[in-house]
């Protein structure tokens, strides 16, 4: 008679899961599985074993996109700005240095106690002599990183890694108005690729550079050119490491990116900074109106900003090697530019490169 009554809730209420929580849990688990698969493939490649390309299906991409990477990236950005106690800075930064192979001897300030938070450490400056700028070649690497792909653009398709392509027009967006560019453009009836080539006998070239977490996070001007236009694409923030780039077709078109376009002495020139997981912050030093990874955005949208106005008809002139911008952690730089047919790259697929080293020349 002294027994207590046990009150139970309906089984449906106990096991009821909200769709958002289910998507996050499933997507997070799948993302972890893909991370392991990418690691396994990288190990096979290091052993010289050729790995066939296996593209993700639509449901796999949708599942990956269900992970709230934009929210996580904003949270990571907030965490990076938290000031660390002086006694904790060296252990935290030392672990990062050991994990990603950071060379602190190149840093302008080697003392780890100098960096108040992770954000300052990620954006550390280098000693002036650490990255000499090559003067003999017309195009240099704008950043440290790994060469994922390079060569001529063919059939309006660009390779993000060997065998995996994306649409040139989807990546850059619709053609910029004729009035915003000082050089002539091809007739509108031609293909998108032909419209970008402004001089007879020229070809369109591309180069993709992946910045790993341990690389120098700033990027610089790859040549002498003039920036006339900025186009910002809000989007996903999926990982852009080589394994994922090999798995998801048009990965760079899905992700948030900032496209800078203009011209150099041979015609059209563009530099695109592609965002990634934990890299919601893309900063362009001369563009104070740019704000990336905003909480609200419209899928498939983009916003334009012209640097050509009544007071500044020349746009933004950039000198080769000049500071251009920075990532909050590391991501990808894509160069797409016009050059004569005798332009030659001095690169190999997969090679490591540092800012200031030659990409190619005439």
Tab-separated table of C-alpha atoms in Angstrom:
chain	number	residue	atom	x	y	z
A	1	UNK	CA	0.000	0.000	0.000
A	2	UNK	CA	3.012	2.321	0.406
A	3	UNK	CA	4.142	1.881	-3.204
A	4	UNK	CA	4.409	5.045	-5.274
A	5	UNK	CA	2.612	5.285	-8.550
A	6	UNK	CA	4.804	5.446	-11.623
A	7	UNK	CA	3.627	8.027	-14.116
A	8	UNK	CA	4.819	7.461	-17.673
A	9	UNK	CA	4.616	9.745	-20.672
A	10	UNK	CA	3.330	8.470	-23.994
A	11	UNK	CA	6.016	6.704	-26.005
A	12	UNK	CA	5.517	9.148	-28.886
A	13	UNK	CA	6.433	12.119	-26.699
A	14	UNK	CA	9.552	10.463	-25.306
A	15	UNK	CA	11.036	9.596	-28.663
A	16	UNK	CA	9.792	12.597	-30.600
A	17	UNK	CA	12.683	14.347	-32.399
A	18	UNK	CA	12.445	17.665	-34.118
A	19	UNK	CA	13.423	17.628	-37.818
A	20	UNK	CA	16.157	20.245	-37.281
A	21	UNK	CA	17.843	18.211	-34.535
A	22	UNK	CA	17.636	15.066	-36.650
A	23	UNK	CA	19.207	16.820	-39.626
A	24	UNK	CA	22.012	18.278	-37.520
A	25	UNK	CA	22.789	14.933	-35.879
A	26	UNK	CA	22.659	13.004	-39.152
A	27	UNK	CA	24.554	15.630	-41.119
A	28	UNK	CA	27.210	15.978	-38.421
A	29	UNK	CA	27.756	12.237	-38.283
A	30	UNK	CA	27.993	12.012	-42.051
A	31	UNK	CA	30.432	14.928	-42.181
A	32	UNK	CA	32.631	13.087	-39.665
A	33	UNK	CA	32.498	9.958	-41.794
A	34	UNK	CA	33.511	11.935	-44.883
A	35	UNK	CA	36.379	13.481	-42.937
A	36	UNK	CA	37.699	10.001	-42.211
A	37	UNK	CA	37.258	8.969	-45.852
A	38	UNK	CA	39.178	12.039	-47.038
A	39	UNK	CA	42.005	11.243	-44.635
A	40	UNK	CA	42.150	7.669	-45.912
A	41	UNK	CA	42.292	8.833	-49.537
A	42	UNK	CA	45.074	11.314	-48.742
A	43	UNK	CA	47.122	8.504	-47.216
A	44	UNK	CA	46.652	6.388	-50.354
A	45	UNK	CA	47.757	9.294	-52.542
A	46	UNK	CA	50.902	9.780	-50.448
A	47	UNK	CA	51.759	6.140	-51.178
A	48	UNK	CA	51.396	6.830	-54.906
A	49	UNK	CA	48.148	4.893	-55.298
A	50	UNK	CA	45.828	6.579	-57.818
A	51	UNK	CA	42.343	7.097	-56.396
A	52	UNK	CA	39.413	7.166	-58.870
A	53	UNK	CA	37.095	10.185	-58.733
A	54	UNK	CA	33.831	9.451	-56.935
A	55	UNK	CA	31.413	12.380	-56.926
A	56	UNK	CA	28.820	12.954	-54.220
A	57	UNK	CA	25.196	12.395	-55.091
A	58	UNK	CA	22.568	15.083	-54.580
A	59	UNK	CA	21.282	13.617	-51.326
A	60	UNK	CA	24.838	13.451	-49.939
A	61	UNK	CA	25.434	17.137	-50.722
A	62	UNK	CA	22.051	18.027	-49.182
A	63	UNK	CA	22.913	16.033	-46.069
A	64	UNK	CA	26.273	17.778	-45.753
A	65	UNK	CA	24.586	21.152	-46.193
A	66	UNK	CA	22.211	20.332	-43.316
A	67	UNK	CA	25.113	20.857	-40.913
A	68	UNK	CA	24.823	24.489	-39.691
A	69	UNK	CA	28.346	25.395	-40.821
A	70	UNK	CA	27.555	29.111	-41.057
A	71	UNK	CA	26.375	29.197	-37.445
A	72	UNK	CA	29.340	27.100	-36.301
A	73	UNK	CA	31.732	29.383	-38.179
A	74	UNK	CA	30.294	32.469	-36.503
A	75	UNK	CA	30.616	30.752	-33.119
A	76	UNK	CA	34.215	29.835	-33.971
A	77	UNK	CA	34.888	33.453	-34.889
A	78	UNK	CA	33.542	34.633	-31.527
A	79	UNK	CA	35.675	32.045	-29.727
A	80	UNK	CA	38.773	33.192	-31.616
A	81	UNK	CA	38.312	36.730	-30.304
A	82	UNK	CA	38.189	35.723	-26.632
A	83	UNK	CA	41.345	37.022	-24.917
A	84	UNK	CA	43.373	34.188	-23.408
A	85	UNK	CA	45.135	34.492	-20.055
A	86	UNK	CA	48.861	35.059	-20.516
A	87	UNK	CA	49.753	31.727	-18.885
A	88	UNK	CA	47.446	29.815	-21.280
A	89	UNK	CA	48.639	31.346	-24.551
A	90	UNK	CA	51.829	29.364	-25.028
A	91	UNK	CA	50.270	25.903	-24.386
A	92	UNK	CA	47.294	26.621	-26.707
A	93	UNK	CA	49.359	28.080	-29.549
A	94	UNK	CA	52.065	25.437	-29.185
A	95	UNK	CA	49.467	22.692	-29.651
A	96	UNK	CA	48.232	24.405	-32.818
A	97	UNK	CA	51.807	24.857	-34.086
A	98	UNK	CA	52.565	21.169	-33.483
A	99	UNK	CA	49.304	19.987	-35.071
A	100	UNK	CA	49.542	22.009	-38.300
A	101	UNK	CA	53.306	22.452	-38.656
A	102	UNK	CA	53.434	26.238	-38.312
A	103	UNK	CA	56.868	27.832	-38.803
A	104	UNK	CA	56.985	30.562	-36.163
A	105	UNK	CA	60.550	31.555	-37.124
A	106	UNK	CA	58.983	33.396	-40.081
A	107	UNK	CA	56.573	35.378	-37.894
A	108	UNK	CA	57.263	39.067	-37.309
A	109	UNK	CA	56.666	38.397	-33.592
A	110	UNK	CA	57.831	34.954	-32.442
A	111	UNK	CA	56.851	35.411	-28.794
A	112	UNK	CA	53.588	33.484	-28.344
A	113	UNK	CA	52.583	35.596	-25.352
A	114	UNK	CA	52.230	38.587	-27.688
A	115	UNK	CA	49.057	37.196	-29.331
A	116	UNK	CA	46.049	37.990	-27.155
A	117	UNK	CA	43.661	35.577	-28.872
A	118	UNK	CA	43.508	32.913	-31.564
A	119	UNK	CA	42.343	35.423	-34.164
A	120	UNK	CA	45.508	37.504	-33.758
A	121	UNK	CA	47.613	34.352	-33.930
A	122	UNK	CA	45.913	33.185	-37.145
A	123	UNK	CA	46.460	36.595	-38.764
A	124	UNK	CA	50.086	36.937	-37.656
A	125	UNK	CA	52.360	38.987	-39.917
A	126	UNK	CA	55.606	37.702	-41.377
A	127	UNK	CA	59.087	39.142	-41.303
A	128	UNK	CA	59.697	41.316	-44.396
A	129	UNK	CA	62.460	39.033	-45.664
A	130	UNK	CA	60.435	35.836	-45.138
A	131	UNK	CA	58.606	36.126	-48.483
A	132	UNK	CA	60.667	37.841	-51.194
A	133	UNK	CA	58.497	38.819	-54.156
A	134	UNK	CA	59.691	37.444	-57.507
A	135	UNK	CA	60.337	40.336	-59.901
A	136	UNK	CA	61.182	38.227	-62.966
A	137	UNK	CA	57.712	36.737	-63.522
A	138	UNK	CA	54.465	38.508	-64.361
A	139	UNK	CA	52.214	36.546	-61.963
A	140	UNK	CA	53.202	35.427	-58.458
A	141	UNK	CA	51.422	33.339	-55.844
A	142	UNK	CA	49.092	35.567	-53.796
A	143	UNK	CA	49.388	33.305	-50.749
A	144	UNK	CA	50.971	30.279	-49.163
A	145	UNK	CA	49.238	27.022	-50.001
A	146	UNK	CA	48.977	23.942	-52.162
A	147	UNK	CA	48.368	24.023	-55.932
A	148	UNK	CA	45.164	22.076	-56.608
A	149	UNK	CA	44.906	22.826	-60.317
A	150	UNK	CA	46.010	25.221	-63.064
A	151	UNK	CA	45.889	25.615	-66.821
A	152	UNK	CA	43.672	26.928	-69.609
A	153	UNK	CA	39.931	27.307	-69.148
A	154	UNK	CA	38.134	25.117	-71.686
A	155	UNK	CA	34.460	24.876	-72.663
A	156	UNK	CA	33.397	27.336	-69.924
A	157	UNK	CA	34.434	24.764	-67.303
A	158	UNK	CA	37.158	25.133	-64.671
A	159	UNK	CA	38.806	22.267	-62.760
A	160	UNK	CA	38.740	22.640	-58.962
A	161	UNK	CA	40.855	19.478	-58.732
A	162	UNK	CA	41.880	17.025	-61.425
A	163	UNK	CA	38.789	15.527	-63.016
A	164	UNK	CA	36.221	17.604	-61.070
A	165	UNK	CA	34.946	20.776	-62.712
A	166	UNK	CA	32.600	23.702	-62.097
A	167	UNK	CA	30.869	26.204	-64.329
A	168	UNK	CA	32.803	29.406	-65.000
A	169	UNK	CA	29.607	31.472	-65.192
A	170	UNK	CA	28.162	29.978	-61.978
A	171	UNK	CA	31.393	30.746	-60.169
A	172	UNK	CA	31.885	34.348	-61.328
A	173	UNK	CA	28.218	35.217	-61.792
A	174	UNK	CA	26.652	37.167	-64.678
A	175	UNK	CA	28.888	39.354	-66.797
A	176	UNK	CA	29.642	42.766	-65.284
A	177	UNK	CA	28.160	45.811	-67.004
A	178	UNK	CA	30.293	47.223	-69.801
A	179	UNK	CA	30.332	50.666	-68.161
A	180	UNK	CA	32.172	49.335	-65.099
A	181	UNK	CA	35.165	48.102	-67.086
A	182	UNK	CA	37.518	50.354	-68.991
A	183	UNK	CA	38.512	47.778	-71.600
A	184	UNK	CA	36.333	46.555	-74.467
A	185	UNK	CA	34.366	43.342	-74.169
A	186	UNK	CA	33.372	40.725	-76.710
A	187	UNK	CA	29.900	40.763	-78.279
A	188	UNK	CA	27.123	39.385	-76.092
A	189	UNK	CA	26.400	36.582	-78.554
A	190	UNK	CA	29.594	34.702	-77.701
A	191	UNK	CA	29.975	32.190	-74.879
A	192	UNK	CA	30.597	33.439	-71.350
A	193	UNK	CA	34.265	32.432	-71.623
A	194	UNK	CA	34.712	34.286	-74.918
A	195	UNK	CA	33.059	37.382	-73.450
A	196	UNK	CA	35.788	37.578	-70.783
A	197	UNK	CA	38.603	37.473	-73.353
A	198	UNK	CA	39.040	41.064	-74.533
A	199	UNK	CA	42.026	40.817	-76.865
A	200	UNK	CA	42.387	38.731	-80.003
A	201	UNK	CA	44.823	35.855	-79.645
A	202	UNK	CA	44.498	35.656	-75.848
A	203	UNK	CA	43.349	32.680	-73.771
A	204	UNK	CA	41.697	32.372	-70.357
A	205	UNK	CA	43.760	30.732	-67.591
A	206	UNK	CA	43.050	29.632	-64.030
A	207	UNK	CA	44.925	28.606	-60.899
A	208	UNK	CA	43.533	27.185	-57.614
A	209	UNK	CA	45.516	27.511	-54.349
A	210	UNK	CA	44.370	25.794	-51.150
A	211	UNK	CA	45.420	27.377	-47.840
A	212	UNK	CA	45.745	24.829	-45.034
A	213	UNK	CA	45.126	25.841	-41.378
A	214	UNK	CA	48.869	26.072	-40.735
A	215	UNK	CA	49.594	28.369	-43.672
A	216	UNK	CA	50.101	32.133	-43.606
A	217	UNK	CA	46.518	33.470	-43.714
A	218	UNK	CA	46.946	36.795	-45.525
A	219	UNK	CA	46.773	37.074	-49.311
A	220	UNK	CA	48.397	39.630	-51.594
A	221	UNK	CA	48.105	41.017	-55.095
A	222	UNK	CA	49.428	38.456	-57.620
A	223	UNK	CA	50.350	41.091	-60.222
A	224	UNK	CA	50.029	44.768	-61.109
A	225	UNK	CA	46.337	45.255	-61.826
A	226	UNK	CA	43.311	47.450	-61.186
A	227	UNK	CA	40.301	46.219	-59.185
A	228	UNK	CA	37.096	47.722	-60.563
A	229	UNK	CA	34.364	45.532	-59.110
A	230	UNK	CA	33.517	43.305	-56.126
A	231	UNK	CA	30.835	40.624	-56.132
A	232	UNK	CA	29.946	38.868	-52.860
A	233	UNK	CA	28.147	35.513	-52.956
A	234	UNK	CA	26.683	34.455	-49.591
A	235	UNK	CA	26.491	30.675	-49.442
A	236	UNK	CA	27.434	27.505	-47.629
A	237	UNK	CA	30.661	27.104	-45.704
A	238	UNK	CA	31.608	23.538	-46.508
A	239	UNK	CA	35.179	22.338	-46.144
A	240	UNK	CA	37.364	23.023	-49.190
A	241	UNK	CA	40.216	20.638	-48.412
A	242	UNK	CA	41.362	18.616	-51.458
A	243	UNK	CA	39.410	15.516	-50.403
A	244	UNK	CA	36.084	17.375	-50.320
A	245	UNK	CA	36.944	19.310	-53.509
A	246	UNK	CA	37.430	15.934	-55.210
A	247	UNK	CA	34.092	14.681	-53.867
A	248	UNK	CA	31.631	17.581	-54.410
A	249	UNK	CA	31.238	18.912	-57.935
A	250	UNK	CA	30.991	22.721	-58.089
A	251	UNK	CA	32.007	22.982	-54.429
A	252	UNK	CA	33.372	26.496	-54.961
A	253	UNK	CA	30.028	27.569	-56.463
A	254	UNK	CA	28.158	26.344	-53.353
A	255	UNK	CA	30.406	28.170	-50.874
A	256	UNK	CA	30.486	31.805	-49.850
A	257	UNK	CA	33.027	33.757	-51.883
A	258	UNK	CA	34.229	37.253	-52.751
A	259	UNK	CA	35.054	37.852	-56.425
A	260	UNK	CA	37.329	40.787	-57.274
A	261	UNK	CA	37.447	41.597	-60.990
A	262	UNK	CA	39.357	44.144	-63.005
A	263	UNK	CA	42.096	44.277	-65.587
A	264	UNK	CA	45.846	44.003	-65.995
A	265	UNK	CA	48.062	44.811	-68.959
A	266	UNK	CA	46.817	41.758	-70.885
A	267	UNK	CA	43.071	42.218	-70.248
A	268	UNK	CA	40.645	40.575	-67.820
A	269	UNK	CA	41.903	39.584	-64.355
A	270	UNK	CA	40.060	38.225	-61.303
A	271	UNK	CA	40.904	36.960	-57.826
A	272	UNK	CA	38.309	35.065	-55.787
A	273	UNK	CA	38.572	34.328	-52.055
A	274	UNK	CA	36.458	31.246	-51.261
A	275	UNK	CA	35.137	30.754	-47.721
A	276	UNK	CA	35.070	27.423	-45.890
A	277	UNK	CA	34.096	25.856	-42.576
A	278	UNK	CA	35.342	28.074	-39.720
A	279	UNK	CA	36.353	30.683	-42.315
A	280	UNK	CA	33.236	32.813	-42.323
A	281	UNK	CA	35.357	35.946	-42.210
A	282	UNK	CA	36.889	37.111	-45.501
A	283	UNK	CA	38.400	40.571	-45.260
A	284	UNK	CA	39.452	42.833	-48.142
A	285	UNK	CA	41.564	45.672	-46.758
A	286	UNK	CA	40.334	48.418	-49.086
A	287	UNK	CA	36.657	47.351	-48.912
A	288	UNK	CA	35.142	48.468	-45.597
A	289	UNK	CA	31.577	47.767	-46.790
A	290	UNK	CA	32.169	44.017	-47.170
A	291	UNK	CA	30.628	41.845	-44.423
A	292	UNK	CA	30.789	38.073	-44.898
A	293	UNK	CA	28.889	35.244	-43.176
A	294	UNK	CA	25.904	37.389	-42.272
A	295	UNK	CA	23.214	35.573	-40.223
A	296	UNK	CA	20.597	36.252	-42.904
A	297	UNK	CA	21.173	35.623	-46.586
A	298	UNK	CA	19.167	34.550	-49.630
A	299	UNK	CA	20.282	31.335	-51.258
A	300	UNK	CA	21.643	31.927	-54.743
A	301	UNK	CA	21.854	35.695	-54.271
A	302	UNK	CA	24.839	37.997	-54.664
A	303	UNK	CA	25.560	41.676	-54.172
A	304	UNK	CA	27.736	43.919	-56.315
A	305	UNK	CA	29.882	46.919	-55.504
A	306	UNK	CA	31.704	49.072	-58.032
A	307	UNK	CA	34.985	50.795	-57.174
A	308	UNK	CA	34.574	53.074	-60.167
A	309	UNK	CA	32.809	56.353	-59.345
A	310	UNK	CA	32.936	60.030	-60.259
A	311	UNK	CA	35.751	60.553	-57.748
A	312	UNK	CA	37.614	57.341	-58.546
A	313	UNK	CA	37.406	56.479	-62.226
A	314	UNK	CA	40.513	54.313	-62.096
A	315	UNK	CA	39.249	51.800	-59.535
A	316	UNK	CA	41.685	50.415	-56.951
A	317	UNK	CA	45.246	50.066	-58.297
A	318	UNK	CA	47.167	47.132	-56.793
A	319	UNK	CA	50.888	46.514	-57.029
A	320	UNK	CA	52.364	43.032	-57.220
A	321	UNK	CA	52.898	41.728	-53.681
A	322	UNK	CA	50.798	44.434	-52.007
A	323	UNK	CA	48.589	43.363	-49.071
A	324	UNK	CA	45.091	42.596	-50.353
A	325	UNK	CA	43.142	40.719	-47.648
A	326	UNK	CA	43.020	37.885	-45.148
A	327	UNK	CA	41.107	34.795	-44.066
A	328	UNK	CA	40.265	34.037	-40.471
A	329	UNK	CA	41.704	30.525	-40.709
A	330	UNK	CA	42.584	29.400	-44.234
A	331	UNK	CA	40.680	28.574	-47.394
A	332	UNK	CA	41.109	28.835	-51.164
A	333	UNK	CA	42.197	31.458	-53.693
A	334	UNK	CA	41.110	31.108	-57.337
A	335	UNK	CA	42.740	33.202	-60.065
A	336	UNK	CA	41.032	33.489	-63.469
A	337	UNK	CA	42.701	35.781	-65.964
A	338	UNK	CA	43.324	36.531	-69.602
A	339	UNK	CA	46.809	36.272	-71.119
A	340	UNK	CA	48.518	35.697	-74.480
A	341	UNK	CA	48.819	32.127	-75.750
A	342	UNK	CA	52.510	31.949	-74.863
A	343	UNK	CA	51.796	32.344	-71.121
A	344	UNK	CA	53.418	29.454	-69.212
A	345	UNK	CA	52.801	28.217	-65.671
A	346	UNK	CA	55.834	27.198	-63.612
A	347	UNK	CA	53.908	24.769	-61.425
A	348	UNK	CA	53.159	21.127	-60.694
A	349	UNK	CA	49.846	19.725	-59.429
A	350	UNK	CA	49.915	19.273	-55.670
A	351	UNK	CA	53.088	21.274	-55.053
A	352	UNK	CA	53.462	23.525	-52.023
A	353	UNK	CA	53.955	27.179	-52.827
A	354	UNK	CA	54.593	30.324	-50.823
A	355	UNK	CA	53.479	33.872	-51.315
A	356	UNK	CA	55.834	35.738	-53.676
A	357	UNK	CA	56.962	32.692	-55.646
A	358	UNK	CA	56.366	32.557	-59.414
A	359	UNK	CA	53.119	31.186	-60.808
A	360	UNK	CA	53.781	31.908	-64.460
A	361	UNK	CA	55.111	34.324	-67.039
A	362	UNK	CA	55.244	35.175	-70.737
